[in-house]
Amino acid sequence: MNNNNLTILAIETSCDDTCIAVLKIKNSNLEILSNTISSQTKLHTKYGGIFPTLAKREHQKNLPIIFKKALKKSGNPKIDLIAVTIGPGLEPCLWTGINFAKELSQKLKVPIIPINHIEAHIAANFISENSKLKIKNSKLFPAVCLVVSGGHTQLILMKNFGKYKIIGETRDDAAGECFDKTARILGLGYPGGPVIAELAQQWKSQIRKSQRREASQINVKHSSSTNNKFQTNSKFQILNSQPRLAVETKRTKFKINLPRPMIHQKNYDFSFSGLKTAVLYKIKDLKLKTKSEKFIQEISFEIQQAIIDVLIYKTLKAAKDYKAKTIILGGGVSANQELRKQFKLKIENYLPNPTYIGRNETNKLKINFLVPEKKLCLDNAVMIGIAAYLNFLRNKIKSVKKIKAKANLGI
Ligand code: KG4
Ligand code: ZN
């Protein structure tokens, strides 16, 4: 097999998306020939979560169909290597992909590379827009990776591709799970992340509009985008390079202030289950018979901001403590526009606050920031293919017999 000329067929079935991608590698260029996804979201929405046996049945039904589609879209190339997710994930779902990969491997007489789903979320960062692989850039390491998905919230110290150490993780719910569970409480369906993000944005836009209106009434000469219209909530000001909106403390109708769990603890662990409980209490406190649109928007904003604050604070702390050259994001939650924006701003404006950073203005932390393009944040098989190529370069081909589903596989 030629390292510089290789076609990989990648399969991902760890959760509720059936994904197949075909990638062509030629002289360190990685071309995505197809990225096919069959989502089961609609099916699971009515249950507010994923049923493993139902998901497995759907994968079995969908795999042959999207395999054909993926090959056709790619121009039926000769496949040199198969990559498949072996964990972590839902065991029945993982087995469906693995069995499909094994059959195909025998039929095509090509080897299989087993892939760790978490490593693949990180690997999604190592392809640039012009399809070049970025991994050879030694200036990127050590890196601190934040993997935030429906099943995981982990801070991982990455010394190089394949060299990882978990330095922090959630003690209960994952960040994506928190979005999903609070959305369920609010009756917003599944998955919760995108819908909460959308409602939070609506709330923010409305507040901005009313602020603009007020500003024009009192004839104040400044635009809506300048920060001096906003008031900073002192408790979290270190975190937000974009100060929090004044309305949160002053003009909010429902005065929602959710906790930022474990934010000031000296470790890199997370805990999100308390947020879900706080949302339940808030609803109880307000004795809301029906949850108005405004309430849903306002609480969505606060849920999202609470999650973002904790994620950014802990990641920056880890980056500083481990002298990381790069911060890397991955997983479904990293598709969140506000998280991406606030991370970028925070890194660019690393504040010289003695209680937090311990550095002065002239000694700002210079750090690279990698986040996958949005379509590669959520589960997909392209990331499995990229991880496979990077593992292939490290000779990680395994005998087919040894490939097994590992629901709790660690990185
Ligand atoms: O990585 P992923 O596709 O699947 C797992 O490996 O779990 O992540 C799915 C999670 C869900 O919890 C979903 O609510 C969350 O990612 N998610 C988001 C957004 N898009 C997806 N969370 C916040 N904002 C988003 N825009
Ligand atoms: Zn995932």
Coordinates of C-alpha atoms and ligand atoms in Angstrom, one line a residue:
M1 CA 0.0 0.0 0.0
N2 CA 1.3 3.4 -0.9
N3 CA 1.4 6.0 1.9
N4 CA 1.0 8.8 -0.6
N5 CA -1.7 7.4 -2.7
L6 CA -4.5 5.8 -0.8
T7 CA -8.3 5.7 -0.8
I8 CA -10.0 5.1 2.5
L9 CA -13.6 4.1 3.1
A10 CA -14.7 5.2 6.6
I11 CA -17.7 4.1 8.6
E12 CA -19.2 5.7 11.7
T13 CA -22.2 4.3 13.6
S14 CA -21.4 5.0 17.2
C15 CA -24.7 6.8 18.0
D16 CA -27.7 7.9 15.9
D17 CA -26.1 8.9 12.6
T18 CA -25.2 6.4 10.0
C19 CA -22.1 7.8 8.2
I20 CA -19.9 6.7 5.4
A21 CA -17.2 8.8 3.7
V22 CA -14.6 8.1 1.0
L23 CA -11.3 10.0 1.3
K24 CA -8.5 10.1 -1.2
I25 CA -5.0 10.9 -0.1
K26 CA -2.5 11.9 -2.6
N27 CA 0.8 13.5 -1.7
S28 CA -0.4 14.8 1.7
N29 CA -3.5 16.2 0.1
L30 CA -6.7 14.8 1.5
E31 CA -9.7 15.0 -0.8
I32 CA -13.2 14.2 0.5
L33 CA -14.8 12.2 -2.3
S34 CA -18.0 11.8 -0.4
N35 CA -19.4 12.5 3.0
T36 CA -22.7 10.7 3.4
I37 CA -24.8 10.9 6.5
S38 CA -28.2 9.4 7.2
S39 CA -29.6 11.1 10.3
Q40 CA -32.0 9.4 12.7
T41 CA -32.8 12.6 14.5
K42 CA -36.4 12.7 13.5
L43 CA -37.0 9.2 14.7
H44 CA -35.5 9.9 18.1
T45 CA -37.0 13.4 18.6
K46 CA -40.3 12.0 19.8
Y47 CA -38.6 10.1 22.6
G48 CA -36.3 13.0 23.6
G49 CA -33.2 10.8 23.4
I50 CA -31.7 7.8 21.7
F51 CA -32.9 4.3 21.9
P52 CA -29.9 2.0 21.2
T53 CA -31.9 -0.9 19.8
L54 CA -33.9 1.4 17.5
A55 CA -30.8 3.1 16.4
K56 CA -29.1 -0.3 15.7
R57 CA -32.0 -1.3 13.5
E58 CA -31.8 1.9 11.6
H59 CA -28.1 1.6 11.0
Q60 CA -28.6 -2.0 9.7
K61 CA -31.2 -0.7 7.3
N62 CA -29.2 2.4 6.2
L63 CA -25.7 1.1 5.9
P64 CA -26.1 -0.7 2.6
I65 CA -28.1 2.2 1.1
I66 CA -25.6 4.9 2.0
F67 CA -22.6 2.7 1.1
K68 CA -24.0 2.5 -2.4
K69 CA -24.6 6.3 -2.4
A70 CA -21.1 7.1 -1.1
L71 CA -19.4 4.9 -3.7
K72 CA -21.4 6.3 -6.5
K73 CA -20.8 9.9 -5.4
S74 CA -17.0 9.1 -5.2
G75 CA -16.9 7.6 -8.7
N76 CA -16.5 4.0 -7.6
P77 CA -12.8 4.2 -6.7
K78 CA -10.7 1.2 -5.7
I79 CA -10.7 1.1 -1.9
D80 CA -7.4 0.5 -0.2
L81 CA -8.4 0.7 3.5
I82 CA -11.5 0.5 5.6
A83 CA -11.8 2.6 8.8
V84 CA -14.5 2.0 11.4
T85 CA -15.4 3.4 14.8
I86 CA -15.0 0.8 17.5
G87 CA -15.9 3.1 20.5
P88 CA -16.8 4.8 22.7
G89 CA -20.5 4.7 21.8
L90 CA -23.6 2.6 22.0
E91 CA -22.5 -1.0 21.8
P92 CA -25.3 -2.4 19.5
C93 CA -24.7 0.6 17.1
L94 CA -20.9 0.1 17.1
W95 CA -21.3 -3.6 16.3
T96 CA -23.5 -2.8 13.3
G97 CA -20.7 -0.7 11.7
I98 CA -18.0 -3.1 12.7
N99 CA -19.8 -6.1 11.2
F100 CA -20.4 -4.2 8.0
A101 CA -16.7 -3.2 7.9
K102 CA -15.6 -6.8 8.4
E103 CA -17.8 -8.2 5.6
L104 CA -16.6 -5.5 3.3
S105 CA -13.0 -6.1 4.3
Q106 CA -13.3 -9.8 3.4
K107 CA -15.1 -9.0 0.1
L108 CA -12.6 -6.3 -1.0
K109 CA -9.6 -8.0 0.6
V110 CA -8.4 -4.8 2.3
P111 CA -7.4 -4.2 5.9
I112 CA -9.4 -2.4 8.6
I113 CA -8.2 0.3 10.9
P114 CA -10.2 0.5 14.2
I115 CA -10.9 4.1 15.2
N116 CA -11.5 5.8 18.5
H117 CA -14.5 8.2 18.1
I118 CA -12.9 10.8 20.5
E119 CA -9.6 10.8 18.6
A120 CA -11.6 11.2 15.4
H121 CA -13.3 14.3 16.8
I122 CA -9.9 15.7 17.4
A123 CA -8.6 14.6 14.0
A124 CA -11.3 16.6 12.3
N125 CA -9.1 19.6 13.0
F126 CA -6.2 18.4 11.0
I127 CA -7.5 19.0 7.6
S128 CA -7.2 22.6 6.3
E129 CA -9.6 24.3 3.9
N130 CA -7.3 23.6 1.0
S131 CA -7.4 19.9 2.0
K132 CA -3.8 19.8 3.3
L133 CA -3.1 17.7 6.4
K134 CA -1.9 19.9 9.2
I135 CA -0.5 17.3 11.6
K136 CA 3.1 17.7 10.5
N137 CA 3.1 21.1 12.1
S138 CA 5.2 20.4 15.3
K139 CA 4.5 24.0 16.5
L140 CA 1.0 22.9 17.4
F141 CA 2.0 20.7 20.4
P142 CA 1.6 20.3 23.2
A143 CA -2.1 21.0 22.7
V144 CA -5.1 21.0 25.1
C145 CA -8.1 19.5 23.4
L146 CA -11.7 20.1 24.6
V147 CA -13.9 17.3 23.3
V148 CA -17.6 18.3 23.9
S149 CA -20.3 16.0 22.6
G150 CA -23.5 14.4 23.6
G151 CA -21.6 11.6 25.5
H152 CA -18.3 13.3 26.5
T153 CA -16.8 16.4 28.0
Q154 CA -13.1 15.9 28.3
L155 CA -10.0 18.0 28.5
I156 CA -7.1 16.1 26.9
L157 CA -3.5 17.0 26.8
M158 CA -2.2 16.0 23.4
K159 CA 1.6 15.7 23.0
N160 CA 1.3 14.6 19.4
F161 CA -1.1 12.6 17.3
G162 CA -1.7 9.4 19.2
K163 CA -0.3 10.7 22.5
Y164 CA -3.0 11.7 24.9
K165 CA -3.6 12.2 28.5
I166 CA -7.1 13.0 30.0
I167 CA -6.6 15.8 32.4
G168 CA -10.2 16.5 33.2
E169 CA -13.7 15.3 32.4
T170 CA -17.3 15.6 33.4
R171 CA -18.3 13.9 36.7
D172 CA -21.9 13.5 35.5
D173 CA -23.6 14.9 32.4
A174 CA -21.7 15.8 29.3
A175 CA -22.1 19.4 27.9
G176 CA -24.2 18.2 25.0
E177 CA -26.3 16.0 27.3
C178 CA -26.9 19.2 29.4
F179 CA -28.2 21.0 26.3
D180 CA -30.3 18.0 25.4
K181 CA -31.8 17.5 28.9
T182 CA -32.6 21.1 29.6
A183 CA -34.2 21.3 26.1
R184 CA -36.3 18.3 27.1
I185 CA -37.4 20.0 30.3
L186 CA -38.4 23.1 28.2
G187 CA -40.2 20.9 25.7
L188 CA -37.9 21.8 22.9
G189 CA -37.2 18.3 21.5
Y190 CA -34.0 16.5 20.6
P191 CA -31.1 17.4 19.9
G192 CA -31.2 20.3 22.3
G193 CA -28.0 22.1 21.4
P194 CA -29.0 23.7 18.1
V195 CA -32.5 24.7 19.3
I196 CA -31.2 26.3 22.5
A197 CA -28.5 28.1 20.5
E198 CA -31.1 29.4 18.1
L199 CA -33.4 30.6 21.0
A200 CA -30.5 32.2 22.8
Q201 CA -29.6 34.1 19.6
Q202 CA -33.2 35.3 19.3
W203 CA -33.2 36.6 22.8
K204 CA -29.9 38.4 22.3
S205 CA -31.2 40.0 19.1
Q206 CA -34.3 41.3 20.8
I207 CA -32.3 42.8 23.6
R208 CA -30.0 44.4 21.2
K209 CA -32.9 45.9 19.3
S210 CA -34.5 47.3 22.5
Q211 CA -31.1 48.7 23.5
R212 CA -30.8 50.4 20.2
R213 CA -34.2 51.8 20.5
E214 CA -33.5 53.2 24.0
A215 CA -30.1 54.6 22.9
S216 CA -31.7 56.5 20.0
Q217 CA -34.4 57.8 22.3
I218 CA -31.9 59.3 24.7
N219 CA -29.8 60.4 21.7
V220 CA -26.7 58.6 22.8
K221 CA -24.2 58.4 20.1
H222 CA -22.9 54.9 19.9
S223 CA -23.7 51.9 17.9
S224 CA -25.2 48.7 19.2
S225 CA -22.0 46.8 18.8
T226 CA -19.9 48.8 21.2
N227 CA -19.2 47.2 24.5
N228 CA -20.0 50.2 26.6
K229 CA -23.7 49.5 26.2
F230 CA -23.1 46.4 28.2
Q231 CA -22.7 46.0 31.8
T232 CA -20.3 43.4 33.1
N233 CA -21.3 40.9 35.7
S234 CA -18.4 41.1 38.0
K235 CA -18.5 37.4 39.0
F236 CA -17.7 36.3 35.5
Q237 CA -16.0 39.2 34.0
I238 CA -12.7 37.4 33.7
L239 CA -14.3 35.0 31.4
N240 CA -16.1 37.2 29.0
S241 CA -14.1 39.3 26.7
Q242 CA -17.5 40.3 25.4
P243 CA -19.1 41.6 28.7
R244 CA -22.5 40.1 29.6
L245 CA -25.5 42.0 28.5
A246 CA -26.9 44.5 30.9
V247 CA -30.3 43.1 30.6
E248 CA -29.2 39.9 32.3
T249 CA -28.9 41.6 35.6
K250 CA -31.0 44.7 35.1
R251 CA -33.7 44.2 32.6
T252 CA -34.4 40.6 32.5
K253 CA -38.0 39.8 33.1
F254 CA -37.3 36.5 34.8
K255 CA -34.0 37.3 36.5
I256 CA -32.4 34.0 35.6
N257 CA -28.9 33.4 36.9
L258 CA -27.9 29.8 36.5
P259 CA -24.8 28.4 38.3
R260 CA -21.4 27.8 36.7
P261 CA -20.7 24.5 38.3
M262 CA -17.1 23.8 39.5
I263 CA -15.8 26.9 37.7
H264 CA -13.5 27.9 40.6
Q265 CA -12.3 24.5 41.6
K266 CA -8.6 23.8 41.1
N267 CA -9.1 20.8 38.8
Y268 CA -10.1 20.5 35.2
D269 CA -13.2 18.5 35.8
F270 CA -16.7 19.5 34.9
S271 CA -20.2 18.9 36.3
F272 CA -23.4 19.8 34.3
S273 CA -26.1 17.9 36.1
G274 CA -26.7 20.8 38.5
L275 CA -27.6 23.1 35.7
K276 CA -30.4 20.9 34.7
T277 CA -31.7 20.9 38.3
A278 CA -31.3 24.7 38.5
V279 CA -33.5 25.0 35.4
L280 CA -36.1 22.8 37.0
Y281 CA -36.1 24.9 40.2
K282 CA -36.3 28.1 38.3
I283 CA -39.5 26.9 36.6
K284 CA -40.9 25.8 39.9
D285 CA -39.9 29.1 41.6
L286 CA -41.6 31.2 39.0
K287 CA -44.7 29.0 39.3
L288 CA -45.0 29.2 35.5
K289 CA -48.2 27.6 34.3
T290 CA -47.2 28.0 30.7
K291 CA -43.7 28.8 29.6
S292 CA -43.8 31.9 27.5
E293 CA -41.7 32.4 24.4
K294 CA -39.8 35.2 26.2
F295 CA -39.0 32.9 29.2
I296 CA -37.8 30.1 26.9
Q297 CA -35.6 32.5 25.0
E298 CA -34.1 34.0 28.1
I299 CA -33.4 30.8 29.9
S300 CA -31.9 29.3 26.7
F301 CA -29.5 32.2 26.6
E302 CA -28.5 31.6 30.2
I303 CA -28.2 27.8 29.8
Q304 CA -25.9 28.3 26.8
Q305 CA -23.8 31.0 28.5
A306 CA -23.4 29.0 31.7
I307 CA -22.1 26.1 29.7
I308 CA -19.8 28.3 27.6
D309 CA -18.4 30.1 30.7
V310 CA -17.3 26.9 32.3
L311 CA -15.9 25.3 29.2
I312 CA -13.8 28.3 28.3
Y313 CA -12.6 29.0 31.8
K314 CA -11.4 25.5 32.4
T315 CA -9.8 25.1 29.0
L316 CA -7.9 28.3 29.3
K317 CA -6.7 27.3 32.8
A318 CA -5.5 24.0 31.5
A319 CA -3.8 25.6 28.5
K320 CA -2.0 28.0 30.7
D321 CA -1.0 25.4 33.3
Y322 CA 0.3 23.0 30.6
K323 CA 1.9 25.7 28.5
A324 CA -0.1 24.6 25.5
K325 CA 0.7 26.0 22.1
T326 CA -2.7 25.2 20.8
I327 CA -6.3 24.8 22.0
I328 CA -8.3 22.3 20.0
L329 CA -12.1 21.9 20.0
G330 CA -14.1 18.9 18.8
G331 CA -17.4 17.2 19.1
G332 CA -21.0 18.2 18.4
V333 CA -21.1 21.1 20.9
S334 CA -18.1 22.7 19.2
A335 CA -20.6 23.5 16.3
N336 CA -22.1 26.1 18.7
Q337 CA -21.5 29.5 17.1
E338 CA -21.3 31.4 20.4
L339 CA -18.8 29.0 21.9
R340 CA -16.6 29.3 18.8
K341 CA -16.9 33.1 18.8
Q342 CA -16.3 33.5 22.6
F343 CA -13.4 31.1 22.6
K344 CA -11.7 33.0 19.8
L345 CA -12.3 36.4 21.4
K346 CA -11.1 35.1 24.8
I347 CA -7.9 33.6 23.3
E348 CA -7.2 36.8 21.4
N349 CA -7.8 39.0 24.4
Y350 CA -6.4 36.8 27.1
L351 CA -6.9 39.2 30.0
P352 CA -4.0 39.9 32.3
N353 CA -6.0 39.2 35.5
P354 CA -3.7 38.2 38.3
T355 CA -6.2 35.9 39.9
Y356 CA -6.7 34.1 36.7
I357 CA -3.8 34.3 34.2
G358 CA -1.0 35.6 36.3
R359 CA 0.6 37.3 33.4
N360 CA 0.9 40.9 32.4
E361 CA -0.3 42.7 29.3
T362 CA 3.1 42.4 27.5
N363 CA 3.2 38.8 28.3
K364 CA -0.1 37.7 26.6
L365 CA -0.4 34.1 25.9
K366 CA 0.1 33.3 22.3
I367 CA -1.9 30.3 21.4
N368 CA -3.2 28.7 18.2
F369 CA -6.9 27.9 18.1
L370 CA -8.3 25.0 16.1
V371 CA -11.9 24.2 15.6
P372 CA -13.3 22.0 12.8
E373 CA -15.5 23.4 10.1
K374 CA -19.1 23.0 11.3
K375 CA -20.0 20.1 9.2
L376 CA -17.1 18.1 10.7
C377 CA -18.0 18.9 14.3
L378 CA -21.0 16.7 14.5
D379 CA -20.7 13.0 14.0
N380 CA -19.4 12.2 10.5
A381 CA -17.2 9.6 8.8
V382 CA -14.7 12.1 7.3
M383 CA -13.2 12.5 10.7
I384 CA -13.0 8.7 11.0
G385 CA -11.1 8.6 7.7
I386 CA -8.7 11.4 8.7
A387 CA -8.0 9.6 12.0
A388 CA -7.5 6.4 10.0
Y389 CA -4.9 8.0 7.8
L390 CA -3.0 9.4 10.7
N391 CA -3.1 6.0 12.4
F392 CA -2.1 4.3 9.2
L393 CA 1.1 6.4 9.2
R394 CA 1.8 5.0 12.6
N395 CA 1.2 1.4 11.5
K396 CA -2.0 0.9 13.5
I397 CA -3.6 -1.7 11.2
K398 CA -5.2 -4.5 13.3
S399 CA -6.1 -8.0 12.4
V400 CA -9.8 -8.2 11.6
K401 CA -10.4 -10.9 14.3
K402 CA -9.3 -8.5 17.0
I403 CA -11.6 -5.7 16.1
K404 CA -14.4 -5.5 18.7
A405 CA -16.9 -2.9 19.9
K406 CA -15.7 -1.1 23.0
A407 CA -18.5 1.0 24.4
N408 CA -16.4 2.7 27.0
L409 CA -13.1 3.0 25.1
G410 CA -10.9 5.7 26.5
I411 CA -8.5 7.8 24.5
Ligands
KG4_1 O1 -20.5 14.7 18.6 P1 -22.0 14.5 18.4 O2 -22.6 14.7 17.1 O3 -22.4 13.1 19.0 C1 -21.8 12.5 20.1 O4 -20.7 12.0 19.9 O5 -22.4 12.6 21.1 O6 -22.6 15.5 19.5 C2 -24.0 15.6 19.6 C3 -24.3 16.6 20.7 C4 -25.7 16.7 21.1 O7 -25.8 16.7 22.5 C5 -26.2 18.1 20.5 O8 -27.2 18.7 21.3 C6 -24.9 18.9 20.6 O9 -23.9 17.9 20.2 N1 -25.0 20.0 19.6 C7 -24.9 21.3 20.0 C8 -25.0 22.0 18.8 N2 -25.1 21.1 17.7 C9 -25.1 19.9 18.3 N3 -24.7 21.8 21.2 C10 -24.7 23.2 21.2 N4 -24.8 24.0 20.1 C11 -25.0 23.4 18.9 N5 -25.1 24.2 17.8
ZN2 ZN -19.4 12.4 18.5

